[in-house]
Amino acid sequence: MMVRPDPNNMINRVRRTLNNAIRDENFYMAHQLYKSLFSRYISMHNKNAAIMTLQEGIIVLYDNHQIGIATDLAQLFAKSLSAQHIVPTESMFDFINDIFRKFGPSLSAERDSMLNPIIQWTIEHCPEYSMGHPSLHKRIGYIYWAEANFALAQHHYLRSTDGLAFAAMLVEMHKTRGLKYEVDLFITQVVLQGLCMRNISIAQSTFQSYTKLHPAINDEPPYILPLLNFICYLLQILDSGKLKTYIVLCEQYQSSLTRDPSYTEYLDKIGQLFFHVKPFERRPRQQHGFLGNLISTLMGDCDRDGEPRPSSSRPINLEPLD
């Protein structure tokens, strides 16, 4: 009767050969043996050992300056998280963070191709986070910040819950890349973007932290800068869903909101998400400009809903934030 070979003995033999290959600096063979071990563990239904084998291989090969084959294992690792139904954990996010940081900006294309399936993996396991797990985005955002890639850092922080770090990054970005008079523009754009993504938490916490951390603001509401007061009030009325209050707010700060033409689209989206406004139909620019057209549209929705049409001269009855 033929005796089947013990799978563990096979694993041990491959492991010994792998150790010898690393000792002899035969990294091409080591790369192949790591993939062989991974496949053997999968066939044994030991998915955790399989993933740990790839993690080990990525580190060993990278630390020995074998970037190309380390990247190949990283790509396999990224795809295997979903394929093997690995549950997202903080420790796994820590490992991804370390690998992402090690690869650095010189391997941006490789990092992106690794990160995309990883984000999708977190969405599959945590569908409540439709843009990916915020804990992962927080880590990736910090790496991009450390690399002074503020645009990509902002992209990931908007999908996180770390408003304090996001605000600190925005302060640094304004001080190093912005103009003095843009201090309120930086945070206004971020808050509006966060609200358009339904991430109220990041919008609120980033605004509160930014106004405290930035040395050019560093005070409590009401603020000297009108846009900051607009954001302060907007954050307060979101839960109310009162369209007429939203219209009055936009009217009273219309001159400040025209400083950035992108605000109109953000305000249109916010109106749809929080105040039940129908999508704004873009018409030729009229006398009052694009923002004026939006406000007219908001008023039309207000009239159709049977609410009294608000007056632009009516003061906003809102208390400052605590």
Coordinates of N, CA, C and O in Angstrom, one line a residue, residues 244 247-248 251 295-296 298-300 302-303 306-312 314:
K244 N -35.2 76.1 3.8 CA -35.2 77.5 3.8 C -34.0 78.1 4.6 O -33.5 79.1 4.3
I247 N -31.1 77.9 2.3 CA -31.1 79.0 1.3 C -30.6 80.3 1.9 O -29.8 81.0 1.3
V248 N -31.2 80.6 3.0 CA -30.8 81.9 3.7 C -29.3 81.9 3.9 O -28.6 82.9 3.7
E251 N -27.5 82.5 0.7 CA -27.7 83.9 0.3 C -26.8 84.9 1.0 O -26.2 85.7 0.4
I295 N -29.1 79.3 -6.1 CA -30.0 79.8 -5.1 C -31.5 80.0 -5.6 O -32.4 79.6 -4.9
S296 N -31.6 80.4 -6.8 CA -32.9 80.5 -7.4 C -33.6 79.2 -7.5 O -34.8 79.0 -7.3
L298 N -32.9 76.6 -5.6 CA -33.2 76.1 -4.3 C -34.5 76.8 -3.8 O -35.4 76.1 -3.2
M299 N -34.7 78.1 -4.2 CA -36.0 78.7 -3.8 C -37.2 78.1 -4.5 O -38.2 78.0 -3.9
G300 N -36.9 77.7 -5.8 CA -38.0 77.1 -6.5 C -38.4 75.8 -5.8 O -39.6 75.5 -5.7
C302 N -38.1 75.1 -2.7 CA -38.7 75.5 -1.4 C -40.2 75.9 -1.7 O -41.1 75.5 -0.9
D303 N -40.4 76.6 -2.8 CA -41.8 77.0 -3.1 C -42.7 75.8 -3.4 O -43.8 75.7 -3.0
G306 N -44.0 74.0 -0.5 CA -45.0 74.6 0.3 C -44.4 75.4 1.5 O -45.1 75.9 2.3
E307 N -43.1 75.6 1.5 CA -42.4 76.3 2.6 C -42.4 77.8 2.2 O -42.3 78.1 1.0
P308 N -42.5 78.7 3.2 CA -42.5 80.1 2.8 C -41.1 80.5 2.2 O -40.1 80.0 2.7
R309 N -41.2 81.3 1.2 CA -39.9 81.7 0.6 C -39.2 82.7 1.5 O -39.7 83.7 1.9
P310 N -37.9 82.3 1.8 CA -37.1 83.1 2.7 C -36.7 84.4 2.1 O -36.4 84.5 0.9
S311 N -36.5 85.4 3.0 CA -35.9 86.7 2.5 C -34.4 86.7 2.8 O -34.0 86.3 3.8
S312 N -33.7 87.3 1.8 CA -32.2 87.3 1.9 C -31.8 88.3 3.0 O -30.7 88.3 3.5
R314 N -33.4 88.5 5.9 CA -33.7 87.9 7.2 C -32.5 87.4 7.9 O -31.7 86.6 7.3

